[in-house]
PDB file of C-alpha atoms in Angstrom:
ATOM      1  CA  MET J   1      13.696   0.039   0.468  1.00 80.00           C
ATOM      2  CA  GLU J   2      11.333   2.944   1.256  1.00 83.00           C
ATOM      3  CA  ARG J   3      12.683   4.556  -1.812  1.00 90.00           C
ATOM      4  CA  LYS J   4      11.761   1.723  -3.957  1.00 91.00           C
ATOM      5  CA  ILE J   5       8.248   2.021  -2.568  1.00 93.00           C
ATOM      6  CA  ASP J   6       8.004   5.708  -3.202  1.00 95.00           C
ATOM      7  CA  ILE J   7       9.003   4.826  -6.822  1.00 95.00           C
ATOM      8  CA  THR J   8       6.434   2.154  -7.081  1.00 97.00           C
ATOM      9  CA  ILE J   9       3.836   4.699  -6.126  1.00 97.00           C
ATOM     10  CA  ARG J  10       5.070   7.323  -8.620  1.00 97.00           C
ATOM     11  CA  SER J  11       4.889   4.848 -11.413  1.00 97.00           C
ATOM     12  CA  TYR J  12       1.243   4.095 -10.698  1.00 97.00           C
ATOM     13  CA  ASP J  13       0.620   7.746 -10.591  1.00 97.00           C
ATOM     14  CA  ASN J  14       2.287   8.507 -13.935  1.00 97.00           C
ATOM     15  CA  TYR J  15       0.267   5.851 -15.506  1.00 97.00           C
ATOM     16  CA  ALA J  16      -2.761   5.970 -13.324  1.00 97.00           C
ATOM     17  CA  GLN J  17      -5.403   6.452 -16.501  1.00 98.00           C
ATOM     18  CA  GLU J  18      -3.798   3.784 -18.434  1.00 97.00           C
ATOM     19  CA  TYR J  19      -3.756   1.486 -15.460  1.00 97.00           C
ATOM     20  CA  SER J  20      -7.433   2.107 -14.621  1.00 98.00           C
ATOM     21  CA  ASP J  21      -8.415   1.561 -18.059  1.00 97.00           C
ATOM     22  CA  ASN J  22      -6.453  -1.773 -18.512  1.00 96.00           C
ATOM     23  CA  ILE J  23      -7.808  -3.226 -15.383  1.00 96.00           C
ATOM     24  CA  ALA J  24     -11.409  -2.116 -15.716  1.00 96.00           C
ATOM     25  CA  LYS J  25     -12.716  -5.274 -17.298  1.00 93.00           C
ATOM     26  CA  LEU J  26     -10.526  -7.503 -15.174  1.00 93.00           C
ATOM     27  CA  ALA J  27     -12.284  -7.540 -11.714  1.00 95.00           C
ATOM     28  CA  PRO J  28     -12.283 -11.192 -10.201  1.00 95.00           C
ATOM     29  CA  ILE J  29     -16.208 -11.170 -10.408  1.00 96.00           C
ATOM     30  CA  GLU J  30     -16.279 -14.851  -9.075  1.00 96.00           C
ATOM     31  CA  LYS J  31     -14.119 -14.085  -5.933  1.00 97.00           C
ATOM     32  CA  LEU J  32     -16.113 -10.599  -5.464  1.00 98.00           C
ATOM     33  CA  VAL J  33     -19.261 -12.691  -5.285  1.00 97.00           C
ATOM     34  CA  GLU J  34     -17.902 -15.330  -2.957  1.00 98.00           C
ATOM     35  CA  PHE J  35     -16.412 -12.630  -0.536  1.00 98.00           C
ATOM     36  CA  CYS J  36     -19.668 -10.859  -0.505  1.00 98.00           C
ATOM     37  CA  ASN J  37     -21.665 -14.001   0.145  1.00 97.00           C
ATOM     38  CA  LEU J  38     -19.404 -14.483   3.439  1.00 98.00           C
ATOM     39  CA  LEU J  39     -20.306 -11.090   4.674  1.00 97.00           C
ATOM     40  CA  VAL J  40     -23.193  -9.782   6.757  1.00 91.00           C
ATOM     41  CA  HIS J  41     -25.831  -7.522   5.483  1.00 88.00           C
ATOM     42  CA  ASN J  42     -24.736  -3.791   5.367  1.00 92.00           C
ATOM     43  CA  ALA J  43     -21.188  -4.743   5.761  1.00 97.00           C
ATOM     44  CA  GLU J  44     -18.311  -2.232   6.239  1.00 98.00           C
ATOM     45  CA  ILE J  45     -15.552  -3.212   3.750  1.00 98.00           C
ATOM     46  CA  LEU J  46     -11.988  -2.064   3.650  1.00 98.00           C
ATOM     47  CA  ASP J  47     -10.664  -2.013   0.056  1.00 98.00           C
ATOM     48  CA  LEU J  48      -7.076  -2.207   0.902  1.00 98.00           C
ATOM     49  CA  GLY J  49      -4.964  -0.805  -1.989  1.00 98.00           C
ATOM     50  CA  CYS J  50      -8.206   0.354  -3.901  1.00 98.00           C
ATOM     51  CA  GLY J  51      -6.401   1.720  -7.122  1.00 98.00           C
ATOM     52  CA  SER J  52      -8.827   3.425  -9.183  1.00 98.00           C
ATOM     53  CA  GLY J  53     -11.741   1.991  -7.286  1.00 98.00           C
ATOM     54  CA  ARG J  54     -12.797  -0.767  -9.472  1.00 98.00           C
ATOM     55  CA  ASP J  55     -13.930  -3.234  -6.832  1.00 98.00           C
ATOM     56  CA  SER J  56     -14.977  -0.629  -4.591  1.00 98.00           C
ATOM     57  CA  LYS J  57     -17.513   0.370  -7.178  1.00 98.00           C
ATOM     58  CA  ILE J  58     -18.746  -3.284  -7.355  1.00 98.00           C
ATOM     59  CA  PHE J  59     -19.165  -3.308  -3.584  1.00 98.00           C
ATOM     60  CA  ILE J  60     -21.066   0.021  -3.556  1.00 98.00           C
ATOM     61  CA  GLU J  61     -23.573  -1.337  -6.225  1.00 97.00           C
ATOM     62  CA  LYS J  62     -24.313  -4.252  -4.042  1.00 97.00           C
ATOM     63  CA  GLY J  63     -25.257  -2.255  -1.215  1.00 97.00           C
ATOM     64  CA  TYR J  64     -22.038  -2.230   1.229  1.00 98.00           C
ATOM     65  CA  ASN J  65     -20.336   0.498   2.939  1.00 98.00           C
ATOM     66  CA  VAL J  66     -16.851   0.991   1.535  1.00 98.00           C
ATOM     67  CA  THR J  67     -13.711   2.653   2.527  1.00 98.00           C
ATOM     68  CA  GLY J  68     -10.685   2.426  -0.082  1.00 98.00           C
ATOM     69  CA  ILE J  69      -7.069   3.206   0.824  1.00 98.00           C
ATOM     70  CA  ASP J  70      -4.116   3.771  -1.432  1.00 98.00           C
ATOM     71  CA  LEU J  71      -0.856   5.752  -1.652  1.00 98.00           C
ATOM     72  CA  ALA J  72      -0.994   6.804  -5.420  1.00 98.00           C
ATOM     73  CA  ASP J  73      -2.637  10.216  -5.658  1.00 98.00           C
ATOM     74  CA  ASN J  74      -3.768  10.108  -9.247  1.00 98.00           C
ATOM     75  CA  LEU J  75      -5.513   6.784  -8.739  1.00 98.00           C
ATOM     76  CA  LEU J  76      -7.341   7.952  -5.821  1.00 98.00           C
ATOM     77  CA  LYS J  77      -8.638  10.961  -7.731  1.00 98.00           C
ATOM     78  CA  ILE J  78     -10.026   8.441 -10.205  1.00 98.00           C
ATOM     79  CA  ALA J  79     -11.483   6.569  -7.589  1.00 98.00           C
ATOM     80  CA  LYS J  80     -13.371   9.417  -6.072  1.00 98.00           C
ATOM     81  CA  ALA J  81     -14.703  10.399  -9.553  1.00 98.00           C
ATOM     82  CA  GLN J  82     -15.779   7.001 -10.229  1.00 97.00           C
ATOM     83  CA  VAL J  83     -17.389   5.913  -6.724  1.00 98.00           C
ATOM     84  CA  PRO J  84     -18.538   9.028  -5.063  1.00 98.00           C
ATOM     85  CA  LYS J  85     -20.290   6.977  -2.517  1.00 98.00           C
ATOM     86  CA  ALA J  86     -17.294   5.357  -1.117  1.00 98.00           C
ATOM     87  CA  VAL J  87     -14.649   7.062   1.052  1.00 98.00           C
ATOM     88  CA  PHE J  88     -11.230   7.215  -0.123  1.00 98.00           C
ATOM     89  CA  SER J  89      -8.106   8.169   1.838  1.00 97.00           C
ATOM     90  CA  LYS J  90      -4.446   8.278   1.146  1.00 98.00           C
ATOM     91  CA  MET J  91      -2.941   6.064   3.842  1.00 97.00           C
ATOM     92  CA  ASP J  92       0.112   3.323   4.165  1.00 97.00           C
ATOM     93  CA  ILE J  93      -1.481  -0.170   4.660  1.00 96.00           C
ATOM     94  CA  ARG J  94       1.559  -0.728   6.794  1.00 96.00           C
ATOM     95  CA  LYS J  95       0.232   1.851   9.185  1.00 95.00           C
ATOM     96  CA  LEU J  96      -3.622   1.186   9.426  1.00 94.00           C
ATOM     97  CA  LYS J  97      -3.757   1.648  13.401  1.00 89.00           C
ATOM     98  CA  LEU J  98      -3.094   5.277  12.479  1.00 90.00           C
ATOM     99  CA  GLY J  99      -6.256   5.797  10.583  1.00 93.00           C
ATOM    100  CA  PHE J 100      -8.756   2.982  11.847  1.00 97.00           C
ATOM    101  CA  ASN J 101     -10.129   1.527  15.059  1.00 97.00           C
ATOM    102  CA  ASP J 102      -9.975  -2.020  16.301  1.00 97.00           C
ATOM    103  CA  ASP J 103     -12.886  -4.106  15.100  1.00 97.00           C
ATOM    104  CA  GLN J 104     -13.891  -1.493  12.574  1.00 98.00           C
ATOM    105  CA  PHE J 105     -14.592  -3.708   9.394  1.00 98.00           C
ATOM    106  CA  ASN J 106     -16.659  -6.743   8.578  1.00 98.00           C
ATOM    107  CA  GLY J 107     -14.617  -7.316   5.579  1.00 98.00           C
ATOM    108  CA  ILE J 108     -11.142  -6.590   4.218  1.00 98.00           C
ATOM    109  CA  TRP J 109     -10.495  -6.933   0.390  1.00 98.00           C
ATOM    110  CA  ALA J 110      -6.672  -7.312  -0.303  1.00 98.00           C
ATOM    111  CA  SER J 111      -6.538  -8.050  -3.925  1.00 98.00           C
ATOM    112  CA  ALA J 112      -3.149  -7.276  -5.408  1.00 96.00           C
ATOM    113  CA  SER J 113      -2.044  -5.126  -2.743  1.00 97.00           C
ATOM    114  CA  LEU J 114       0.140  -6.837  -0.423  1.00 98.00           C
ATOM    115  CA  LEU J 115       2.417  -7.777  -3.007  1.00 97.00           C
ATOM    116  CA  HIS J 116       3.949  -4.159  -3.034  1.00 97.00           C
ATOM    117  CA  ILE J 117       5.003  -4.606   0.832  1.00 95.00           C
ATOM    118  CA  PRO J 118       8.451  -5.638   1.754  1.00 96.00           C
ATOM    119  CA  LYS J 119       8.145  -9.369   2.974  1.00 97.00           C
ATOM    120  CA  ASN J 120       9.880  -8.225   6.498  1.00 96.00           C
ATOM    121  CA  ASP J 121       6.907  -5.779   6.855  1.00 97.00           C
ATOM    122  CA  ILE J 122       4.298  -8.716   6.083  1.00 98.00           C
ATOM    123  CA  PRO J 123       3.693 -10.085   9.474  1.00 98.00           C
ATOM    124  CA  GLU J 124       3.019  -6.934  11.352  1.00 97.00           C
ATOM    125  CA  THR J 125       0.875  -5.760   8.439  1.00 98.00           C
ATOM    126  CA  LEU J 126      -1.307  -8.916   8.618  1.00 98.00           C
ATOM    127  CA  LYS J 127      -1.525  -8.398  12.451  1.00 97.00           C
ATOM    128  CA  GLY J 128      -2.762  -4.853  11.823  1.00 97.00           C
ATOM    129  CA  LEU J 129      -5.436  -6.028   9.566  1.00 98.00           C
ATOM    130  CA  ARG J 130      -6.575  -8.612  12.063  1.00 98.00           C
ATOM    131  CA  CYS J 131      -6.878  -5.828  14.582  1.00 98.00           C
ATOM    132  CA  ILE J 132      -8.930  -3.552  12.448  1.00 98.00           C
ATOM    133  CA  LEU J 133     -11.347  -6.651  11.357  1.00 98.00           C
ATOM    134  CA  LYS J 134     -14.481  -7.314  13.533  1.00 98.00           C
ATOM    135  CA  LYS J 135     -14.854 -10.817  15.206  1.00 97.00           C
ATOM    136  CA  ASP J 136     -15.785 -13.369  12.622  1.00 97.00           C
ATOM    137  CA  GLY J 137     -14.828 -10.841   9.769  1.00 98.00           C
ATOM    138  CA  ILE J 138     -13.835 -11.938   6.446  1.00 98.00           C
ATOM    139  CA  MET J 139     -10.337 -11.186   4.582  1.00 98.00           C
ATOM    140  CA  TYR J 140      -9.643 -11.973   0.950  1.00 98.00           C
ATOM    141  CA  ILE J 141      -5.880 -11.845  -0.196  1.00 98.00           C
ATOM    142  CA  SER J 142      -4.537 -12.242  -3.613  1.00 98.00           C
ATOM    143  CA  LEU J 143      -0.847 -12.651  -4.111  1.00 98.00           C
ATOM    144  CA  LYS J 144       1.486 -13.124  -7.084  1.00 97.00           C
ATOM    145  CA  GLU J 145       3.078 -16.741  -7.204  1.00 97.00           C
ATOM    146  CA  GLY J 146       6.895 -16.705  -7.442  1.00 97.00           C
ATOM    147  CA  ILE J 147      10.214 -16.406  -5.616  1.00 97.00           C
ATOM    148  CA  GLY J 148      11.724 -13.570  -3.414  1.00 96.00           C
ATOM    149  CA  GLU J 149      11.516  -9.871  -4.014  1.00 97.00           C
ATOM    150  CA  LYS J 150      12.276  -7.874  -7.141  1.00 95.00           C
ATOM    151  CA  TYR J 151      12.515  -4.098  -8.226  1.00 95.00           C
ATOM    152  CA  GLU J 152      12.044  -4.049 -12.136  1.00 94.00           C
ATOM    153  CA  PRO J 153      10.204  -2.345 -14.592  1.00 95.00           C
ATOM    154  CA  ASP J 154       6.788  -3.196 -15.244  1.00 94.00           C
ATOM    155  CA  LEU J 155       7.263  -3.575 -19.030  1.00 94.00           C
ATOM    156  CA  ARG J 156       3.346  -3.403 -19.607  1.00 94.00           C
ATOM    157  CA  TYR J 157       3.782   0.203 -18.829  1.00 95.00           C
ATOM    158  CA  GLY J 158       7.260   0.972 -20.198  1.00 92.00           C
ATOM    159  CA  THR J 159      10.925   0.721 -19.227  1.00 95.00           C
ATOM    160  CA  ASP J 160      10.572   3.635 -16.791  1.00 93.00           C
ATOM    161  CA  ALA J 161       7.770   2.196 -14.767  1.00 95.00           C
ATOM    162  CA  PHE J 162       9.898   0.656 -12.040  1.00 96.00           C
ATOM    163  CA  LYS J 163       7.955  -1.482  -9.140  1.00 97.00           C
ATOM    164  CA  PHE J 164       8.882  -3.432  -6.033  1.00 97.00           C
ATOM    165  CA  TRP J 165       7.157  -6.810  -6.236  1.00 97.00           C
ATOM    166  CA  ALA J 166       7.189  -9.428  -3.452  1.00 97.00           C
ATOM    167  CA  TYR J 167       6.450 -12.707  -4.715  1.00 98.00           C
ATOM    168  CA  PHE J 168       5.172 -15.821  -2.585  1.00 98.00           C
ATOM    169  CA  THR J 169       4.823 -19.529  -2.650  1.00 98.00           C
ATOM    170  CA  PHE J 170       1.682 -21.034  -1.637  1.00 98.00           C
ATOM    171  CA  ASN J 171       2.979 -22.513   1.599  1.00 98.00           C
ATOM    172  CA  GLU J 172       5.038 -19.462   2.363  1.00 98.00           C
ATOM    173  CA  ALA J 173       1.768 -17.196   2.267  1.00 98.00           C
ATOM    174  CA  LYS J 174      -0.212 -19.719   3.999  1.00 98.00           C
ATOM    175  CA  LEU J 175       2.125 -19.987   6.734  1.00 98.00           C
ATOM    176  CA  LEU J 176       2.241 -16.071   7.112  1.00 98.00           C
ATOM    177  CA  ILE J 177      -1.422 -15.730   7.215  1.00 98.00           C
ATOM    178  CA  GLU J 178      -1.792 -18.416   9.888  1.00 98.00           C
ATOM    179  CA  LYS J 179       0.695 -17.017  12.149  1.00 98.00           C
ATOM    180  CA  ALA J 180      -1.159 -13.824  12.040  1.00 98.00           C
ATOM    181  CA  GLY J 181      -3.904 -15.416  13.626  1.00 98.00           C
ATOM    182  CA  PHE J 182      -6.343 -15.923  10.747  1.00 98.00           C
ATOM    183  CA  LYS J 183      -8.188 -18.946  10.032  1.00 98.00           C
ATOM    184  CA  ILE J 184      -8.030 -19.850   6.192  1.00 98.00           C
ATOM    185  CA  ILE J 185     -11.415 -21.044   5.032  1.00 97.00           C
ATOM    186  CA  LYS J 186     -10.362 -21.454   1.441  1.00 98.00           C
ATOM    187  CA  ALA J 187      -7.089 -21.203  -0.589  1.00 98.00           C
ATOM    188  CA  GLU J 188      -6.190 -21.880  -4.107  1.00 97.00           C
ATOM    189  CA  ILE J 189      -3.813 -20.957  -6.953  1.00 97.00           C
ATOM    190  CA  ASN J 190      -5.538 -19.238 -10.000  1.00 94.00           C
ATOM    191  CA  TYR J 191      -3.829 -19.642 -13.393  1.00 90.00           C
ATOM    192  CA  SER J 192      -5.457 -16.864 -14.991  1.00 82.00           C
ATOM    193  CA  ASP J 193      -5.754 -16.748 -18.903  1.00 80.00           C
ATOM    194  CA  SER J 194      -5.462 -13.032 -19.192  1.00 83.00           C
ATOM    195  CA  THR J 195      -2.792 -11.731 -21.359  1.00 84.00           C
ATOM    196  CA  TYR J 196      -2.323  -8.849 -18.754  1.00 91.00           C
ATOM    197  CA  THR J 197      -1.559 -11.368 -15.935  1.00 89.00           C
ATOM    198  CA  THR J 198       2.146 -11.907 -15.441  1.00 90.00           C
ATOM    199  CA  ASN J 199       1.948 -14.622 -12.638  1.00 94.00           C
ATOM    200  CA  PRO J 200      -0.322 -17.124 -11.271  1.00 96.00           C
ATOM    201  CA  TRP J 201      -2.675 -15.769  -8.324  1.00 97.00           C
ATOM    202  CA  ILE J 202      -2.410 -17.347  -4.834  1.00 98.00           C
ATOM    203  CA  GLU J 203      -5.765 -16.760  -3.294  1.00 98.00           C
ATOM    204  CA  PHE J 204      -7.169 -16.852   0.234  1.00 98.00           C
ATOM    205  CA  PHE J 205     -10.414 -16.455   2.138  1.00 98.00           C
ATOM    206  CA  CYS J 206      -9.536 -16.040   5.678  1.00 98.00           C
ATOM    207  CA  LYS J 207     -11.653 -15.411   8.958  1.00 98.00           C
ATOM    208  CA  LYS J 208     -10.950 -13.816  12.215  1.00 97.00           C
TER     209      LYS J 208
END
């Protein structure tokens, strides 16, 4: 399984600039604004799986303090160049306790990041996220709707761009989030009309 995750990271690195260009105008602005409206002034935000820094840039422009983490070196290079006021680090989102303190962040933005984590690792990963979130902190999560786990080429980037994906049903994801100790304050399925989107998005706003 770890080899599949390593290959997933390598695929993102191999197509980092193309990926950055493709998603540049696909930020979920409505969700970003809703997330920000739930945060305190001058909040500390963790952009989980920040990629090329697209969403981190929006948070910085709104006046928040942003830390972004990812495992793809080339995406982090783009993020650092595009958003110099944010702090970016290479970090595995399953091992957050190694890099962060308990109660460190007011908000966690987990947009399309947990979907590359093996399902067996999701419960402990969610518990780790809850630990580093402050009391009454807010987390946004988006996952791809579907069944099971797959290791397959992302044909948007070619037959050699293999990636590991974890897909979830709405009830499956909801149960995992609640078992980790979060209170779900809003949940919905978003059927995007973007030609880039491969699956409907399951979206949650949660509170510690």
